[in-house]
Short mmCIF file of C-alpha atoms in Angstrom, two decimals:
data_model
loop_
_atom_site.label_atom_id
_atom_site.label_comp_id
_atom_site.label_asym_id
_atom_site.label_seq_id
_atom_site.Cartn_x
_atom_site.Cartn_y
_atom_site.Cartn_z
CA MET A 30 -65.31 -13.97 4.34
CA PRO A 31 -64.79 -12.91 0.47
CA VAL A 32 -66.67 -10.38 -1.35
CA GLU A 33 -69.08 -13.18 -3.86
CA GLN A 34 -68.53 -10.63 -7.70
CA HIS A 35 -70.10 -12.50 -10.80
CA TYR A 36 -68.63 -10.99 -14.31
CA THR A 37 -69.42 -12.03 -17.73
CA ILE A 38 -66.89 -11.72 -20.87
CA VAL A 39 -67.13 -12.36 -24.63
CA ARG A 40 -63.97 -14.60 -25.64
CA GLY A 41 -61.19 -12.22 -26.73
CA ASP A 42 -62.81 -8.85 -24.71
CA THR A 43 -60.71 -7.12 -22.36
CA LEU A 44 -62.10 -7.24 -18.83
CA ALA A 45 -60.66 -4.94 -16.23
CA ILE A 46 -61.76 -5.91 -12.71
CA PRO A 47 -60.90 -2.91 -10.13
CA LEU A 48 -59.91 -3.23 -6.61
CA ALA A 49 -60.13 -0.89 -4.01
CA PHE A 50 -57.80 -2.37 -0.92
CA THR A 51 -58.60 -0.98 2.85
CA ASP A 52 -58.54 -1.43 6.24
CA PRO A 53 -61.65 -3.52 7.65
CA SER A 54 -61.61 -2.38 11.31
CA ASP A 55 -61.66 1.85 10.51
CA ASN A 56 -62.28 1.39 6.27
CA THR A 57 -59.12 3.65 5.84
CA PRO A 58 -57.18 3.04 2.45
CA LEU A 59 -54.34 0.56 2.47
CA ASP A 60 -50.90 1.06 1.14
CA MET A 61 -50.90 -2.93 -0.87
CA ALA A 62 -47.29 -1.92 -2.03
CA GLY A 63 -45.37 -5.30 -2.15
CA TYR A 64 -48.85 -7.52 -1.65
CA THR A 65 -49.72 -10.27 -4.82
CA ILE A 66 -52.58 -10.57 -6.24
CA ARG A 67 -53.31 -14.10 -6.86
CA PHE A 68 -56.48 -14.82 -9.44
CA THR A 69 -57.51 -18.48 -10.74
CA CYS A 70 -59.53 -19.28 -12.83
CA LYS A 71 -61.10 -22.68 -13.96
CA THR A 72 -63.72 -24.81 -14.42
CA SER A 73 -64.72 -26.01 -11.31
CA LYS A 74 -62.77 -24.50 -7.91
CA PHE A 75 -62.25 -28.35 -6.82
CA GLU A 76 -59.56 -28.97 -9.28
CA ASP A 77 -55.96 -28.77 -9.30
CA ASP A 78 -54.46 -25.06 -9.80
CA SER A 79 -52.67 -26.69 -12.64
CA GLN A 80 -55.83 -27.03 -14.09
CA ALA A 81 -56.62 -23.48 -14.41
CA VAL A 82 -57.34 -21.49 -17.68
CA ILE A 83 -56.31 -18.36 -16.30
CA SER A 84 -53.73 -17.45 -13.84
CA LYS A 85 -52.13 -14.25 -12.94
CA ASP A 86 -49.42 -13.24 -9.91
CA ILE A 87 -48.86 -10.16 -10.10
CA VAL A 88 -46.57 -7.98 -7.15
CA LEU A 89 -49.01 -4.34 -6.57
CA PRO A 90 -46.87 -1.11 -6.69
CA VAL A 91 -47.87 1.62 -4.54
CA GLY A 92 -50.64 2.75 -3.64
CA ASP A 93 -54.94 1.43 -2.28
CA THR A 94 -56.06 1.03 -5.50
CA PHE A 95 -55.51 -1.76 -8.57
CA THR A 96 -56.84 -2.83 -11.69
CA LEU A 97 -56.56 -6.19 -12.54
CA VAL A 98 -57.25 -7.01 -16.18
CA VAL A 99 -58.27 -10.14 -18.41
CA GLU A 100 -56.24 -9.86 -21.28
CA PRO A 101 -58.05 -11.00 -24.84
CA GLU A 102 -55.34 -13.37 -24.64
CA ASP A 103 -56.22 -15.03 -21.64
CA THR A 104 -59.54 -16.52 -23.23
CA ASN A 105 -58.65 -16.71 -27.12
CA SER A 106 -58.08 -20.77 -26.50
CA LEU A 107 -61.12 -21.07 -24.91
CA ASN A 108 -63.80 -22.87 -26.86
CA ALA A 109 -67.15 -23.30 -25.97
CA PRO A 110 -69.31 -20.79 -23.77
CA GLN A 111 -69.09 -22.19 -19.51
CA SER A 112 -68.99 -20.81 -16.61
CA TYR A 113 -65.94 -20.45 -14.74
CA ASP A 114 -65.03 -20.15 -10.99
CA TYR A 115 -62.65 -17.67 -10.05
CA ASP A 116 -60.83 -16.90 -6.92
CA ILE A 117 -59.04 -13.30 -6.31
CA GLN A 118 -55.96 -13.76 -3.63
CA LEU A 119 -53.80 -11.24 -1.75
CA GLU A 120 -50.37 -12.54 -0.25
CA THR A 121 -49.46 -10.41 2.43
CA PRO A 122 -45.30 -9.21 2.18
CA THR A 123 -44.93 -12.07 4.91
CA GLY A 124 -46.87 -15.00 3.60
CA GLU A 125 -50.17 -14.89 5.08
CA VAL A 126 -52.73 -15.61 2.10
CA PHE A 127 -56.74 -14.81 2.34
CA THR A 128 -59.59 -14.73 0.01
CA ALA A 129 -60.59 -11.66 -1.28
CA VAL A 130 -63.04 -12.19 -4.15
CA GLU A 131 -63.94 -15.52 -5.62
CA GLY A 132 -66.97 -16.34 -7.79
CA LYS A 133 -68.28 -16.82 -11.00
CA LEU A 134 -66.90 -15.89 -14.95
CA LYS A 135 -69.02 -16.47 -17.49
CA LEU A 136 -67.10 -16.91 -20.74
CA GLU A 137 -69.51 -16.60 -24.13
CA MET A 138 -68.79 -16.12 -27.68
CA GLY A 139 -68.44 -13.39 -30.16
CA ALA A 140 -68.73 -13.36 -33.44
CA THR A 141 -65.44 -12.05 -34.35
CA TRP A 142 -62.19 -14.23 -32.79
CA ARG A 143 -59.33 -13.21 -34.13
#
C-alpha cells in the first residue's frame, strides 16, 4: 500500500522530496542501485500519463536514500493555483513496478514569476 503524502509548492520554487528505502520485512536499508523512480503529476489520476504536467524517470545511484527534486522550471508554465494528483513509483531492475507514495501536490501562485 502506498504511503499518502501531500505537498504544497509555490510556482517556480524548488521542492525536495526525501526518500528512504527499507526492506519491509525487517526495516533494514535497501540498496536501490539500478531501480528507476517514476514521478508523475497530473490534474487527475484518471488521466493518461501523456497528460501529466510533470513527469520524471530517474535511474537511482548506489544507496538507500534519494532526494527527488521538483525544479522551478517544472512549475513555471502552470498558470493557475490548483491541486494535482501525483505518485512516485519504483521499477526494479527486473521490471517489477510498485507505487511507493501518492498524494496531492498543491500549487500556489507567488508574487515573483521570472
